[in-house]
DNA sequence: GGAAGGCTATGAAAGGTTTCAACAGCGTCC
DNA sequence: GGACGCTGTTGAAACCTTTCATAGCCTTCC
């Protein structure tokens, strides 16, 4: 240590900021390869315009310096992102992860990447992620919204971030939407149970703020009307969420009813509820489907894997995701894009939980 | 149209690029509010240093212009990102989504957001996402790797992107890791089955490139040795992946064995396999646990919800994710950070699939 | 032999934000 | 009454890349 050091110690040299370990940028690469900045950029973005020799020099310089392109700077200048986001309602529900698989498929085909986010059915979280994604200037947002009337959601497209609503059909607005006809799904389920001779049927689902819950119940009621049955034949059990645990709770309530008042069949708003219900009822001694037939909704993989395979209303999950992503891509690349509402048709898959041995 | 126009038509005015619809930046906000650029930035980043009056002016200007902060520019200049990424093996496995939940929890507590990515057990995809995330300069990466010896993975930390390996303990290297003792888990499962009097036991799992599969089998063998049993008592059924479908296939093979050679118990490398196995065996007429006892691994929610509730080895999934995220945060904020290998202890949860009625 | 034209490579400008040294205004203290 | 300190605000530089008009060189063709 020299005397000098001691003197200058108090006023530290003060770098502008702590630099990342080895941040080699295009500049360093250009210097190492003996070319200009622009050429390095061309190697990255339009390799075909640069001569093979030069390209090789640049590429080897990149490799030896460990160059990593700074996406922020790229995006800032180029103005576009190569990323799509899917904001899910609940990552724990296999339905959504299957939709996500379809999204990824379509994105990969277009050379884009997908970031998944999950709102966990929390409106604040949803809002926070929407803000974040907008600030990131992602190419577009796919969302299964909690509240489809959110003003935040409506504002996004006018500011340049395309939005596609997944699994919910919006009446109007600045987005495309992709959904499955939930009313029809409900009808399918109840018609099936009526054909099997069931008279008193439970509808298990909630909360009523969730559009899917409402639509599926509406379908159930419609099927009863069509069959000329009184609406009172549908016993409604409301749950607090669409989870296995809530399904178990509903099972408890159901099994507790005296046998002569207990429904002989239950239609659940999704498979998680149905699986919980199934488990609880079986463990309380009810036989499925003899004492209680059960129909679920979504046909997730675990529906078939349950020891009493579950009859369920199948939705084209992956197709849903793929279509949504394709609509989004069209919106962001095709100047004549027109918003669409795509609706798919659900399909009843009959298994042991309603028909017994086949 | 003037004559001039006709003349200049061929050489189109050529905007630098098509601007996003209404891109109001800090500059526009500053102008509208009658303050300088720096003040707007202060409102965004250090609101406490700006006087309430000025702040109000700026905020109302922001609102009326629909200002959205450009995160790319922010990150470019500030050098740091407020985002964490978790690169999962398989979004369809509830185990990983539960881990993700823990990650989100910890991230939220620290004011960060989480992007989820899924490699779908595809090494190329994993590599592509790692590149992407590094280019995005995310604050750090949590990963359950396919190949934990990937050179790409090892390079990341030295270039400034911290990495924490989840659900895998690495022997060395530049990262922290968080894992559960899989060997012990295997031992727990087999010891339990031995105590129940089973003599011929199947181990169902694969492929052998997956560390978890290997470790759990190792634990199984160790338990047999400890009990003084020959290694041949463990019948190995190798699967191609850890999925429900593969479990079903294994069930088919198992049920096809003549009763006197068929194992009386099966230990599966994860719950997806176990659920598939359970379903197939039941539908082929085997009684669980009387004819075949089954132990799974992970204790995902569906394990308990299965109509024959599954005995399983429970891992602290959410805690795993939370701890991993905390290690990552420490690494990126604490200059004295030292890499750690955290190992949790698994726990056997006994249910009907091995013990019958309780 | 010289002009035209095709390839490549160059260098400066631009993109929106944060940062920070400097400054203005104003009350306080001696 | 002057120096000082405090609070709030300013303006320019810096972050790293992409873009594009232009320049240089080489070939080709008249």
XYZ file of C-alpha atoms (C1' of nucleotides) in Angstrom:
776
model
C 0.000 0.000 0.000
C 1.418 3.310 -0.997
C 0.805 6.549 0.811
C -1.181 7.572 -2.166
C -3.650 4.813 -1.548
C -4.294 5.886 1.959
C -5.051 9.335 0.744
C -7.451 8.390 -2.007
C -9.213 5.748 0.005
C -12.041 7.911 1.324
C -13.202 9.033 -2.088
C -13.776 5.671 -3.688
C -13.321 5.485 -7.461
C -17.051 4.977 -7.733
C -17.863 2.932 -10.768
C -21.139 3.899 -12.317
C -22.520 0.594 -11.204
C -21.154 -2.809 -10.339
C -20.681 -4.371 -13.709
C -21.805 -7.925 -14.250
C -18.836 -10.285 -14.068
C -17.761 -10.496 -17.689
C -20.147 -8.555 -19.788
C -18.765 -8.919 -23.269
C -20.971 -7.013 -25.678
C -21.044 -6.654 -29.425
C -18.389 -4.011 -29.096
C -15.908 -6.379 -27.505
C -16.718 -9.042 -30.053
C -16.198 -6.601 -32.892
C -12.843 -5.573 -31.519
C -11.739 -9.171 -31.010
C -12.788 -10.164 -34.489
C -11.405 -7.048 -36.094
C -14.688 -5.971 -37.618
C -17.227 -3.268 -36.981
C -20.198 -3.269 -34.674
C -22.644 -3.462 -37.532
C -21.051 -6.608 -38.856
C -21.410 -8.388 -35.564
C -25.042 -7.430 -35.523
C -25.431 -8.760 -39.025
C -23.957 -12.080 -38.011
C -26.588 -12.275 -35.313
C -29.575 -11.152 -37.318
C -28.883 -11.653 -40.991
C -26.059 -14.165 -41.201
C -26.660 -14.640 -44.906
C -25.451 -11.177 -45.826
C -22.092 -11.614 -44.227
C -19.289 -13.496 -45.944
C -18.468 -16.953 -44.587
C -14.965 -15.928 -43.644
C -16.028 -12.894 -41.663
C -18.838 -14.807 -40.100
C -16.452 -17.471 -38.891
C -14.159 -14.889 -37.353
C -17.036 -13.249 -35.561
C -18.500 -16.488 -34.382
C -15.253 -17.683 -32.948
C -14.764 -14.380 -31.193
C -18.235 -14.731 -29.712
C -17.500 -18.205 -28.495
C -14.202 -17.329 -26.892
C -15.581 -14.246 -25.175
C -18.716 -16.024 -24.038
C -20.861 -13.402 -25.660
C -24.510 -13.428 -24.671
C -26.788 -11.140 -26.567
C -28.538 -8.610 -24.402
C -32.178 -9.110 -25.173
C -33.238 -5.889 -23.486
C -31.111 -3.808 -25.771
C -32.223 -5.808 -28.775
C -35.826 -5.379 -27.910
C -35.470 -1.725 -27.115
C -34.005 -0.971 -30.477
C -35.846 -3.497 -32.610
C -39.138 -2.849 -30.896
C -40.405 -6.386 -30.876
C -40.298 -9.306 -28.508
C -40.159 -12.970 -29.368
C -42.130 -13.997 -26.336
C -45.703 -14.988 -25.688
C -47.247 -15.275 -22.253
C -50.016 -17.494 -20.983
C -51.546 -16.308 -17.752
C -53.287 -19.296 -16.226
C -55.906 -19.486 -13.553
C -54.402 -22.413 -11.692
C -51.224 -24.256 -12.562
C -52.296 -27.138 -10.343
C -55.206 -28.017 -12.581
C -54.044 -30.348 -15.340
C -56.619 -28.808 -17.629
C -54.606 -25.618 -17.823
C -51.263 -27.292 -18.197
C -52.665 -29.213 -21.132
C -53.871 -25.990 -22.690
C -50.397 -24.613 -22.099
C -48.941 -27.553 -23.971
C -50.997 -26.597 -27.006
C -49.861 -23.016 -26.707
C -46.234 -24.044 -26.621
C -46.685 -26.230 -29.627
C -48.034 -23.406 -31.758
C -45.486 -20.945 -30.436
C -42.602 -23.228 -31.144
C -43.813 -23.692 -34.696
C -43.655 -19.937 -35.095
C -40.250 -19.641 -33.458
C -41.502 -18.003 -30.300
C -41.104 -18.907 -26.664
C -43.753 -19.018 -23.985
C -43.666 -17.746 -20.448
C -46.256 -19.217 -18.134
C -47.664 -17.247 -15.246
C -50.286 -18.200 -12.755
C -52.744 -15.934 -11.064
C -53.831 -18.634 -8.610
C -57.347 -17.249 -8.856
C -56.169 -14.053 -7.192
C -57.301 -10.881 -8.926
C -54.439 -8.772 -7.580
C -51.938 -11.243 -8.835
C -53.594 -11.280 -12.208
C -53.417 -7.514 -12.380
C -49.777 -7.490 -11.338
C -48.832 -9.974 -14.003
C -50.729 -8.096 -16.671
C -48.811 -4.953 -15.789
C -45.541 -6.789 -15.801
C -46.185 -8.418 -19.141
C -47.245 -5.172 -20.702
C -44.094 -3.504 -19.447
C -42.079 -6.339 -20.869
C -43.710 -5.591 -24.210
C -44.404 -9.274 -24.812
C -45.693 -10.042 -28.234
C -49.067 -10.983 -26.848
C -50.952 -12.342 -23.879
C -53.122 -15.412 -23.633
C -55.260 -15.375 -20.552
C -57.917 -17.288 -18.744
C -59.194 -14.351 -16.766
C -60.700 -14.266 -13.335
C -62.752 -11.248 -14.130
C -63.322 -10.928 -17.821
C -64.657 -7.428 -17.476
C -61.477 -6.099 -16.002
C -60.765 -2.683 -17.446
C -57.108 -3.520 -17.410
C -57.773 -6.360 -19.764
C -59.707 -4.171 -22.107
C -57.064 -1.496 -22.255
C -54.206 -3.717 -23.283
C -55.017 -4.171 -26.973
C -55.481 -0.462 -27.608
C -51.998 0.092 -26.280
C -50.439 -2.439 -28.551
C -50.477 -5.731 -26.665
C -52.805 -8.237 -28.302
C -54.853 -10.381 -25.953
C -56.671 -13.643 -26.538
C -59.077 -14.927 -23.933
C -58.899 -18.653 -23.395
C -61.752 -20.839 -22.175
C -64.157 -17.953 -21.946
C -66.209 -16.405 -24.710
C -66.453 -12.660 -24.380
C -69.420 -10.893 -25.805
C -67.466 -8.070 -27.261
C -64.274 -6.193 -26.857
C -60.952 -5.874 -28.483
C -59.904 -9.514 -28.324
C -60.311 -12.870 -29.875
C -61.544 -15.638 -27.679
C -61.421 -19.389 -27.738
C -63.835 -21.431 -25.716
C -65.787 -24.618 -25.440
C -69.555 -24.583 -25.346
C -70.100 -25.105 -21.650
C -73.866 -24.982 -21.801
C -73.849 -27.825 -24.272
C -71.403 -29.710 -22.059
C -73.791 -29.441 -19.148
C -76.621 -30.696 -21.291
C -74.612 -33.689 -22.442
C -73.819 -34.687 -18.906
C -77.369 -34.444 -17.594
C -78.970 -36.027 -20.649
C -76.696 -38.990 -20.161
C -77.717 -39.339 -16.536
C -81.398 -39.000 -17.393
C -81.094 -41.709 -20.012
C -79.638 -43.981 -17.382
C -82.818 -43.440 -15.383
C -81.574 -41.113 -12.692
C -84.220 -38.836 -11.281
C -82.645 -36.808 -8.540
C -79.308 -35.334 -9.645
C -76.853 -33.130 -7.810
C -74.950 -30.296 -9.431
C -71.699 -29.674 -7.596
C -69.841 -26.467 -8.330
C -68.917 -22.970 -7.273
C -68.282 -20.187 -6.672
C -70.834 -18.594 -8.925
C -68.475 -15.853 -9.992
C -66.790 -18.320 -12.278
C -68.372 -18.301 -15.702
C -67.762 -21.966 -16.347
C -69.673 -22.940 -13.224
C -72.662 -20.883 -14.259
C -72.763 -22.047 -17.852
C -72.484 -25.703 -17.007
C -75.330 -25.411 -14.550
C -77.375 -23.597 -17.129
C -76.818 -26.533 -19.479
C -77.889 -28.948 -16.778
C -81.120 -27.054 -16.234
C -81.783 -26.889 -19.912
C -81.436 -30.651 -20.244
C -83.999 -31.142 -17.495
C -86.418 -28.748 -19.160
C -85.976 -30.523 -22.474
C -86.820 -33.813 -20.774
C -89.908 -32.233 -19.225
C -88.583 -32.557 -15.703
C -89.090 -30.060 -12.893
C -86.112 -27.878 -12.070
C -86.290 -29.173 -8.503
C -84.813 -32.444 -9.673
C -81.465 -30.665 -9.741
C -80.019 -30.454 -6.248
C -77.387 -27.755 -6.089
C -74.325 -28.099 -3.919
C -72.222 -24.968 -3.973
C -68.494 -25.171 -3.366
C -65.961 -22.499 -2.582
C -63.531 -23.443 -5.319
C -62.956 -26.029 -7.999
C -60.546 -28.204 -6.060
C -60.194 -31.759 -4.856
C -60.540 -30.661 -1.266
C -63.830 -28.912 -1.965
C -65.003 -32.010 -3.777
C -64.320 -34.039 -0.705
C -66.357 -31.640 1.356
C -69.258 -31.929 -1.029
C -68.972 -35.716 -0.849
C -69.280 -35.543 2.891
C -72.428 -33.469 2.638
C -73.900 -35.722 0.002
C -73.198 -38.967 1.795
C -74.692 -37.509 4.950
C -78.134 -37.195 3.399
C -80.711 -39.878 4.211
C -80.767 -42.453 1.462
C -84.288 -41.598 0.326
C -83.442 -37.964 -0.200
C -79.943 -38.463 -1.548
C -79.428 -37.878 -5.275
C -78.483 -40.984 -7.189
C -76.123 -39.068 -9.440
C -73.818 -36.084 -9.270
C -72.560 -33.809 -12.017
C -69.481 -31.870 -11.003
C -68.307 -28.623 -12.556
C -64.837 -30.055 -13.035
C -62.834 -33.211 -12.567
C -61.001 -32.046 -9.484
C -64.306 -31.739 -7.667
C -65.446 -35.063 -9.083
C -62.324 -36.863 -7.929
C -62.647 -35.471 -4.433
C -66.302 -36.385 -4.345
C -65.564 -39.869 -5.608
C -62.902 -40.486 -3.037
C -64.958 -39.288 -0.138
C -68.080 -41.163 -1.120
C -66.227 -44.406 -1.656
C -64.452 -44.113 1.657
C -67.822 -43.509 3.322
C -69.114 -46.740 1.873
C -71.115 -45.609 -1.125
C -70.689 -47.705 -4.244
C -69.989 -45.902 -7.494
C -71.951 -46.002 -9.706
C -74.532 -48.238 -7.996
C -75.310 -45.867 -5.131
C -74.032 -42.726 -6.792
C -73.150 -42.123 -10.406
C -70.633 -39.348 -11.023
C -69.923 -37.191 -14.050
C -66.958 -34.858 -14.123
C -65.872 -32.157 -16.509
C -62.614 -31.628 -18.457
C -61.567 -35.263 -18.783
C -58.137 -34.669 -17.325
C -55.776 -37.596 -17.373
C -56.478 -38.493 -13.768
C -60.141 -38.942 -14.579
C -59.390 -42.058 -16.506
C -56.700 -43.114 -14.073
C -58.998 -43.064 -11.071
C -59.692 -46.523 -9.760
C -63.294 -45.989 -10.719
C -62.704 -44.391 -14.082
C -64.684 -41.230 -14.314
C -67.281 -40.360 -16.898
C -66.434 -36.821 -17.954
C -67.110 -34.119 -20.495
C -64.044 -33.848 -22.645
C -62.737 -30.580 -23.967
C -60.139 -30.324 -26.700
C -57.595 -28.858 -24.329
C -54.504 -28.850 -26.430
C -56.409 -27.671 -29.472
C -57.815 -24.870 -27.376
C -54.325 -23.681 -26.553
C -53.025 -24.109 -30.052
C -55.901 -22.215 -31.590
C -55.585 -19.399 -29.115
C -51.905 -19.016 -29.858
C -52.554 -19.036 -33.580
C -55.152 -16.313 -33.265
C -52.691 -14.263 -31.291
C -49.988 -14.725 -33.878
C -52.374 -13.730 -36.603
C -53.360 -10.639 -34.719
C -49.805 -9.511 -34.281
C -48.649 -10.207 -37.807
C -51.637 -9.825 -40.073
C -52.718 -6.239 -40.611
C -56.202 -7.298 -41.732
C -56.779 -9.369 -38.635
C -60.357 -9.539 -37.470
C -61.301 -10.608 -33.987
C -62.969 -13.962 -33.759
C -64.828 -16.021 -31.227
C -63.981 -19.653 -31.758
C -66.178 -22.147 -29.971
C -65.439 -25.828 -29.765
C -67.870 -28.600 -29.024
C -67.415 -30.792 -25.979
C -67.865 -34.530 -26.013
C -69.110 -36.931 -23.363
C -66.743 -39.746 -22.465
C -68.603 -42.511 -20.698
C -66.720 -44.644 -18.207
C -67.380 -46.829 -15.230
C -68.444 -44.093 -12.829
C -71.832 -43.896 -14.526
C -72.257 -47.070 -16.485
C -70.728 -49.648 -14.177
C -69.190 -52.629 -15.902
C -69.143 -52.080 -19.620
C -52.173 15.815 -54.283
C -49.550 18.231 -55.454
C -47.162 17.629 -58.298
C -44.534 17.316 -55.661
C -46.234 14.312 -54.206
C -46.255 12.460 -57.483
C -42.593 13.029 -57.765
C -41.657 11.883 -54.302
C -43.964 8.914 -54.302
C -41.448 6.298 -55.439
C -39.140 7.066 -52.566
C -41.552 6.395 -49.769
C -41.204 8.534 -46.662
C -39.823 5.472 -44.890
C -40.415 5.678 -41.208
C -37.649 4.105 -39.252
C -40.086 1.463 -38.117
C -43.795 1.166 -37.578
C -44.313 2.693 -34.176
C -46.471 0.915 -31.653
C -49.924 2.547 -31.528
C -49.497 5.110 -28.799
C -46.099 4.847 -27.296
C -46.049 7.528 -24.654
C -42.679 7.518 -22.942
C -41.206 9.349 -20.006
C -40.443 12.192 -22.326
C -44.081 12.725 -23.237
C -45.074 12.445 -19.609
C -42.458 14.987 -18.603
C -43.687 17.405 -21.226
C -47.311 16.958 -20.240
C -46.557 17.450 -16.572
C -44.195 20.333 -17.159
C -41.249 18.701 -15.432
C -37.985 17.169 -16.510
C -37.235 13.602 -17.527
C -35.341 12.924 -14.347
C -38.292 13.871 -12.213
C -40.567 11.448 -13.985
C -38.032 8.756 -13.402
C -37.879 9.675 -9.764
C -41.629 9.368 -9.451
C -41.300 5.864 -10.802
C -38.321 4.721 -8.800
C -37.987 6.884 -5.722
C -41.349 8.498 -5.181
C -40.368 9.636 -1.702
C -37.824 12.159 -2.946
C -40.295 14.053 -5.055
C -42.681 16.575 -3.577
C -46.313 15.501 -3.289
C -47.465 18.242 -5.626
C -45.052 17.368 -8.396
C -45.746 13.707 -7.937
C -49.451 14.262 -8.342
C -48.889 16.227 -11.539
C -46.695 13.508 -12.965
C -49.004 10.722 -11.943
C -52.002 12.326 -13.504
C -50.047 12.928 -16.699
C -49.114 9.254 -16.713
C -52.679 8.177 -16.268
C -54.061 10.394 -18.965
C -51.383 9.414 -21.468
C -51.669 5.746 -20.638
C -47.972 5.583 -19.911
C -46.507 2.097 -19.639
C -42.955 1.866 -18.504
C -40.691 0.186 -21.004
C -39.071 -2.578 -19.045
C -36.447 -3.258 -21.688
C -35.103 0.225 -21.436
C -35.264 0.153 -17.677
C -33.384 -3.085 -17.509
C -30.836 -2.033 -20.074
C -29.921 0.997 -18.104
C -30.400 -0.271 -14.582
C -28.765 -3.582 -15.326
C -31.022 -5.682 -13.209
C -34.196 -7.622 -13.769
C -37.007 -8.207 -11.316
C -37.769 -11.628 -12.691
C -37.008 -15.158 -11.651
C -37.494 -18.177 -13.854
C -38.313 -21.744 -12.972
C -37.582 -24.202 -15.729
C -39.604 -27.302 -14.966
C -39.277 -30.816 -16.268
C -42.966 -31.402 -16.809
C -45.758 -28.965 -16.154
C -48.258 -31.827 -16.222
C -46.847 -33.372 -13.080
C -48.476 -31.803 -10.033
C -45.258 -32.302 -8.142
C -43.606 -29.568 -10.162
C -46.512 -27.195 -10.057
C -46.495 -27.499 -6.293
C -42.809 -26.706 -6.228
C -43.591 -23.737 -8.440
C -46.126 -22.564 -5.923
C -43.419 -22.454 -3.285
C -41.157 -20.543 -5.611
C -43.830 -17.960 -6.287
C -44.470 -17.538 -2.624
C -40.856 -16.713 -1.861
C -40.520 -14.529 -4.915
C -43.588 -12.542 -4.093
C -42.297 -11.939 -0.599
C -39.189 -10.435 -2.168
C -41.131 -8.369 -4.667
C -40.132 -10.424 -7.678
C -42.169 -12.158 -10.332
C -41.760 -15.671 -11.656
C -41.843 -16.921 -15.203
C -42.464 -20.616 -15.591
C -41.027 -22.560 -18.490
C -41.260 -26.215 -19.242
C -38.698 -28.334 -21.005
C -41.116 -31.251 -21.357
C -38.166 -33.578 -20.769
C -36.654 -32.413 -24.048
C -32.978 -31.497 -23.836
C -33.085 -29.156 -26.827
C -35.965 -27.291 -25.370
C -34.157 -27.004 -22.081
C -31.115 -25.598 -23.842
C -33.205 -23.137 -25.814
C -34.892 -21.842 -22.698
C -31.612 -21.488 -20.874
C -30.277 -19.382 -23.716
C -33.390 -17.293 -23.798
C -33.384 -16.689 -20.073
C -29.743 -15.780 -20.057
C -30.316 -13.301 -22.864
C -33.198 -11.846 -20.917
C -30.793 -11.317 -18.041
C -33.257 -12.740 -15.568
C -32.227 -12.362 -11.985
C -31.723 -16.071 -11.638
C -32.794 -19.477 -12.822
C -34.276 -22.325 -10.857
C -34.125 -25.550 -12.755
C -34.919 -29.209 -12.482
C -32.490 -30.306 -15.156
C -32.711 -33.179 -17.548
C -28.997 -33.507 -17.727
C -27.351 -32.074 -14.677
C -23.949 -32.230 -16.282
C -24.886 -29.954 -19.116
C -22.015 -27.600 -19.814
C -24.514 -24.891 -20.542
C -25.780 -25.173 -17.035
C -22.326 -24.937 -15.589
C -21.431 -21.862 -17.596
C -24.337 -19.739 -16.527
C -23.180 -18.735 -13.053
C -19.744 -17.643 -14.211
C -21.417 -15.291 -16.630
C -23.561 -13.697 -14.003
C -26.790 -15.670 -13.928
C -27.192 -17.535 -10.652
C -28.620 -21.018 -10.902
C -30.202 -23.240 -8.281
C -30.839 -26.869 -9.044
C -34.122 -28.155 -7.704
C -34.860 -31.742 -6.768
C -31.371 -32.875 -7.641
C -28.248 -32.738 -5.523
C -25.186 -31.918 -7.549
C -21.846 -33.075 -6.317
C -20.076 -29.887 -7.115
C -20.252 -26.922 -9.345
C -21.193 -23.341 -9.183
C -24.698 -23.683 -7.859
C -26.748 -24.308 -4.827
C -29.057 -27.264 -4.895
C -32.147 -28.298 -3.030
C -33.212 -31.892 -2.954
C -34.913 -34.602 -1.013
C -33.039 -37.707 0.033
C -34.304 -40.118 -2.556
C -32.274 -43.060 -1.347
C -33.856 -42.742 2.048
C -37.267 -42.434 0.422
C -36.736 -45.717 -1.361
C -35.695 -47.360 1.862
C -38.795 -46.105 3.673
C -41.061 -47.514 1.013
C -39.496 -50.958 0.902
C -39.070 -51.278 4.664
C -42.762 -50.599 5.026
C -43.622 -53.316 2.542
C -41.263 -55.784 4.199
C -42.826 -55.106 7.564
C -46.193 -55.934 6.094
C -44.778 -59.315 5.159
C -44.303 -58.897 1.428
C -41.570 -61.014 -0.021
C -41.537 -60.422 -3.738
C -41.678 -56.736 -4.556
C -41.661 -54.932 -7.901
C -39.820 -51.679 -8.542
C -41.482 -49.758 -11.331
C -39.567 -46.856 -12.874
C -37.509 -45.552 -15.721
C -35.744 -44.437 -17.768
C -32.490 -44.885 -15.928
C -31.121 -41.592 -17.132
C -33.280 -39.883 -14.552
C -31.444 -39.472 -11.290
C -34.511 -39.828 -9.141
C -35.312 -43.222 -10.639
C -31.834 -44.491 -9.895
C -31.648 -43.183 -6.351
C -35.019 -44.533 -5.344
C -34.095 -47.961 -6.616
C -30.828 -47.766 -4.770
C -32.770 -47.083 -1.603
C -35.017 -50.053 -2.309
C -32.040 -52.347 -2.684
C -30.460 -51.028 0.430
C -33.593 -51.777 2.442
C -33.549 -55.347 1.201
C -29.907 -55.750 2.129
C -30.558 -54.339 5.563
C -33.302 -56.894 6.053
C -30.970 -59.661 4.941
C -32.948 -60.405 1.819
C -31.509 -61.407 -1.529
C -31.473 -58.705 -4.201
C -33.514 -60.994 -6.410
C -36.563 -60.264 -4.284
C -36.770 -56.957 -6.127
C -38.384 -57.428 -9.525
C -37.531 -54.502 -11.762
C -40.011 -53.198 -14.296
C -38.494 -50.467 -16.431
C -40.700 -47.796 -17.936
C -40.015 -45.289 -20.681
C -41.162 -42.277 -18.717
C -42.751 -41.299 -15.434
C -46.296 -40.972 -16.689
C -49.732 -42.390 -16.023
C -49.753 -44.096 -19.399
C -46.489 -45.877 -18.681
C -47.858 -46.920 -15.320
C -50.795 -48.504 -17.031
C -48.452 -50.415 -19.298
C -46.512 -51.686 -16.316
C -49.779 -52.760 -14.690
C -50.630 -54.774 -17.736
C -47.293 -56.551 -17.588
C -47.585 -57.166 -13.884
C -51.121 -58.498 -13.973
C -50.147 -60.790 -16.817
C -47.716 -62.735 -14.661
C -48.848 -66.065 -13.246
C -50.073 -65.600 -9.704
C -47.285 -67.627 -8.131
C -44.607 -65.516 -9.751
C -46.331 -62.202 -9.475
C -45.000 -59.747 -6.875
C -47.402 -59.027 -4.062
C -46.355 -55.413 -3.875
C -45.126 -52.673 -6.180
C -43.079 -49.590 -5.417
C -43.334 -46.961 -8.141
C -40.818 -44.221 -8.813
C -43.553 -41.617 -8.774
C -47.253 -41.217 -8.209
C -48.171 -40.877 -11.860
C -46.820 -44.352 -12.487
C -48.513 -45.639 -9.356
C -51.890 -44.235 -10.359
C -51.645 -45.775 -13.819
C -50.607 -49.070 -12.318
C -53.409 -48.955 -9.798
C -56.017 -48.262 -12.405
C -54.894 -50.973 -14.752
C -54.560 -53.613 -12.078
C -57.975 -52.875 -10.609
C -59.607 -52.967 -13.996
C -57.942 -56.321 -14.627
C -59.480 -57.696 -11.467
C -56.671 -57.478 -8.962
C -57.654 -56.269 -5.541
C -55.565 -53.533 -3.971
C -53.978 -54.081 -1.514
C -55.025 -57.721 -1.034
C -53.594 -59.008 -4.296
C -51.173 -56.168 -4.876
C -50.027 -53.483 -2.485
C -48.846 -50.257 -4.096
C -46.527 -47.503 -2.904
C -46.075 -44.329 -4.895
C -43.706 -41.410 -4.582
C -44.296 -37.646 -4.244
C -47.673 -37.775 -2.517
C -49.335 -35.524 -5.034
C -52.876 -34.510 -4.281
C -54.342 -37.135 -6.584
C -52.638 -39.867 -4.591
C -54.980 -39.301 -1.712
C -57.899 -38.644 -4.017
C -57.625 -41.963 -5.780
C -60.493 -44.257 -4.911
C -57.963 -46.538 -3.307
C -55.936 -43.907 -1.539
C -52.314 -44.390 -2.291
C -49.544 -44.951 0.181
C -46.776 -42.645 -0.940
C -43.477 -41.080 0.011
C -44.138 -37.454 0.703
C -41.725 -34.732 -0.222
C -41.995 -31.191 1.097
C -42.767 -29.839 -2.341
C -43.678 -26.293 -1.564
C -40.857 -25.983 0.918
C -38.508 -27.257 -1.741
C -39.509 -24.467 -4.063
C -39.473 -21.824 -1.395
C -36.030 -22.800 -0.173
C -34.645 -22.888 -3.682
C -35.928 -19.413 -4.381
C -34.505 -18.131 -1.126
C -31.095 -19.532 -1.919
C -31.236 -17.860 -5.283
C -32.174 -14.542 -3.780
C -29.354 -14.826 -1.299
C -26.919 -15.584 -4.064
C -27.891 -12.569 -6.050
C -27.971 -10.109 -3.181
C -25.498 -11.303 -0.621
C -21.872 -10.805 -1.601
C -20.679 -13.423 0.883
C -23.012 -16.045 -0.447
C -21.724 -19.585 -0.251
C -23.184 -22.383 -2.276
C -25.147 -24.909 -0.321
C -26.666 -28.282 -0.796
C -29.874 -28.493 1.154
C -31.339 -31.936 1.590
C -34.770 -32.589 3.004
C -36.029 -35.793 4.501
C -38.957 -37.597 2.935
C -41.752 -39.135 4.932
C -43.896 -42.189 4.331
C -47.631 -41.609 4.252
C -49.477 -44.862 4.732
C -52.895 -45.216 3.166
C -55.250 -47.927 2.009
C -53.228 -49.098 -0.958
C -50.873 -50.949 1.350
C -52.652 -51.339 4.615
C -56.202 -52.019 3.552
C -58.853 -50.823 5.972
C -57.281 -48.872 8.760
C -10.212 0.561 -70.236
C -13.904 2.277 -67.904
C -18.616 2.276 -66.186
C -22.148 -0.204 -63.947
C -23.675 -3.050 -60.571
C -23.430 -6.537 -56.867
C -21.533 -7.758 -52.427
C -19.783 -6.639 -47.893
C -18.588 -3.891 -44.370
C -18.850 0.474 -41.924
C -20.148 4.033 -38.574
C -23.285 7.023 -36.713
C -27.866 7.567 -35.054
C -31.642 6.010 -32.484
C -34.434 3.625 -29.072
C -36.543 4.800 -23.626
C -34.964 4.561 -19.413
C -31.965 5.401 -15.112
C -28.331 7.712 -12.786
C -25.858 11.299 -10.715
C -23.367 15.501 -10.283
C -24.787 19.934 -10.113
C -27.894 23.504 -9.138
C -31.705 26.487 -7.457
C -34.478 28.005 -3.828
C -35.267 28.650 0.832
C -35.164 28.548 5.599
C -31.858 28.405 9.638
C -28.237 29.438 12.555
C -24.783 32.126 14.478
C -26.393 39.334 6.996
C -23.754 35.738 5.281
C -22.678 30.910 5.269
C -24.671 26.620 5.460
C -27.685 22.723 4.783
C -31.633 20.787 3.100
C -35.061 19.603 -0.351
C -36.434 19.118 -5.021
C -35.362 19.391 -9.657
C -32.571 19.344 -13.765
C -29.955 17.823 -17.955
C -26.795 15.078 -20.014
C -24.490 10.772 -20.196
C -24.747 5.915 -20.368
C -26.743 1.235 -21.119
C -26.238 -2.238 -25.717
C -28.184 -3.249 -29.592
C -30.195 -2.632 -34.398
C -30.779 -0.048 -38.507
C -29.625 2.029 -42.733
C -27.454 5.117 -45.838
C -23.096 5.052 -47.595
C -18.591 3.731 -49.029
C -15.255 0.461 -50.707
C -14.060 -3.275 -53.438
C -14.439 -6.635 -57.071
C -16.500 -8.550 -60.984
C -18.663 -8.161 -65.236
C -19.828 -6.283 -69.390
C -19.714 -3.067 -73.029
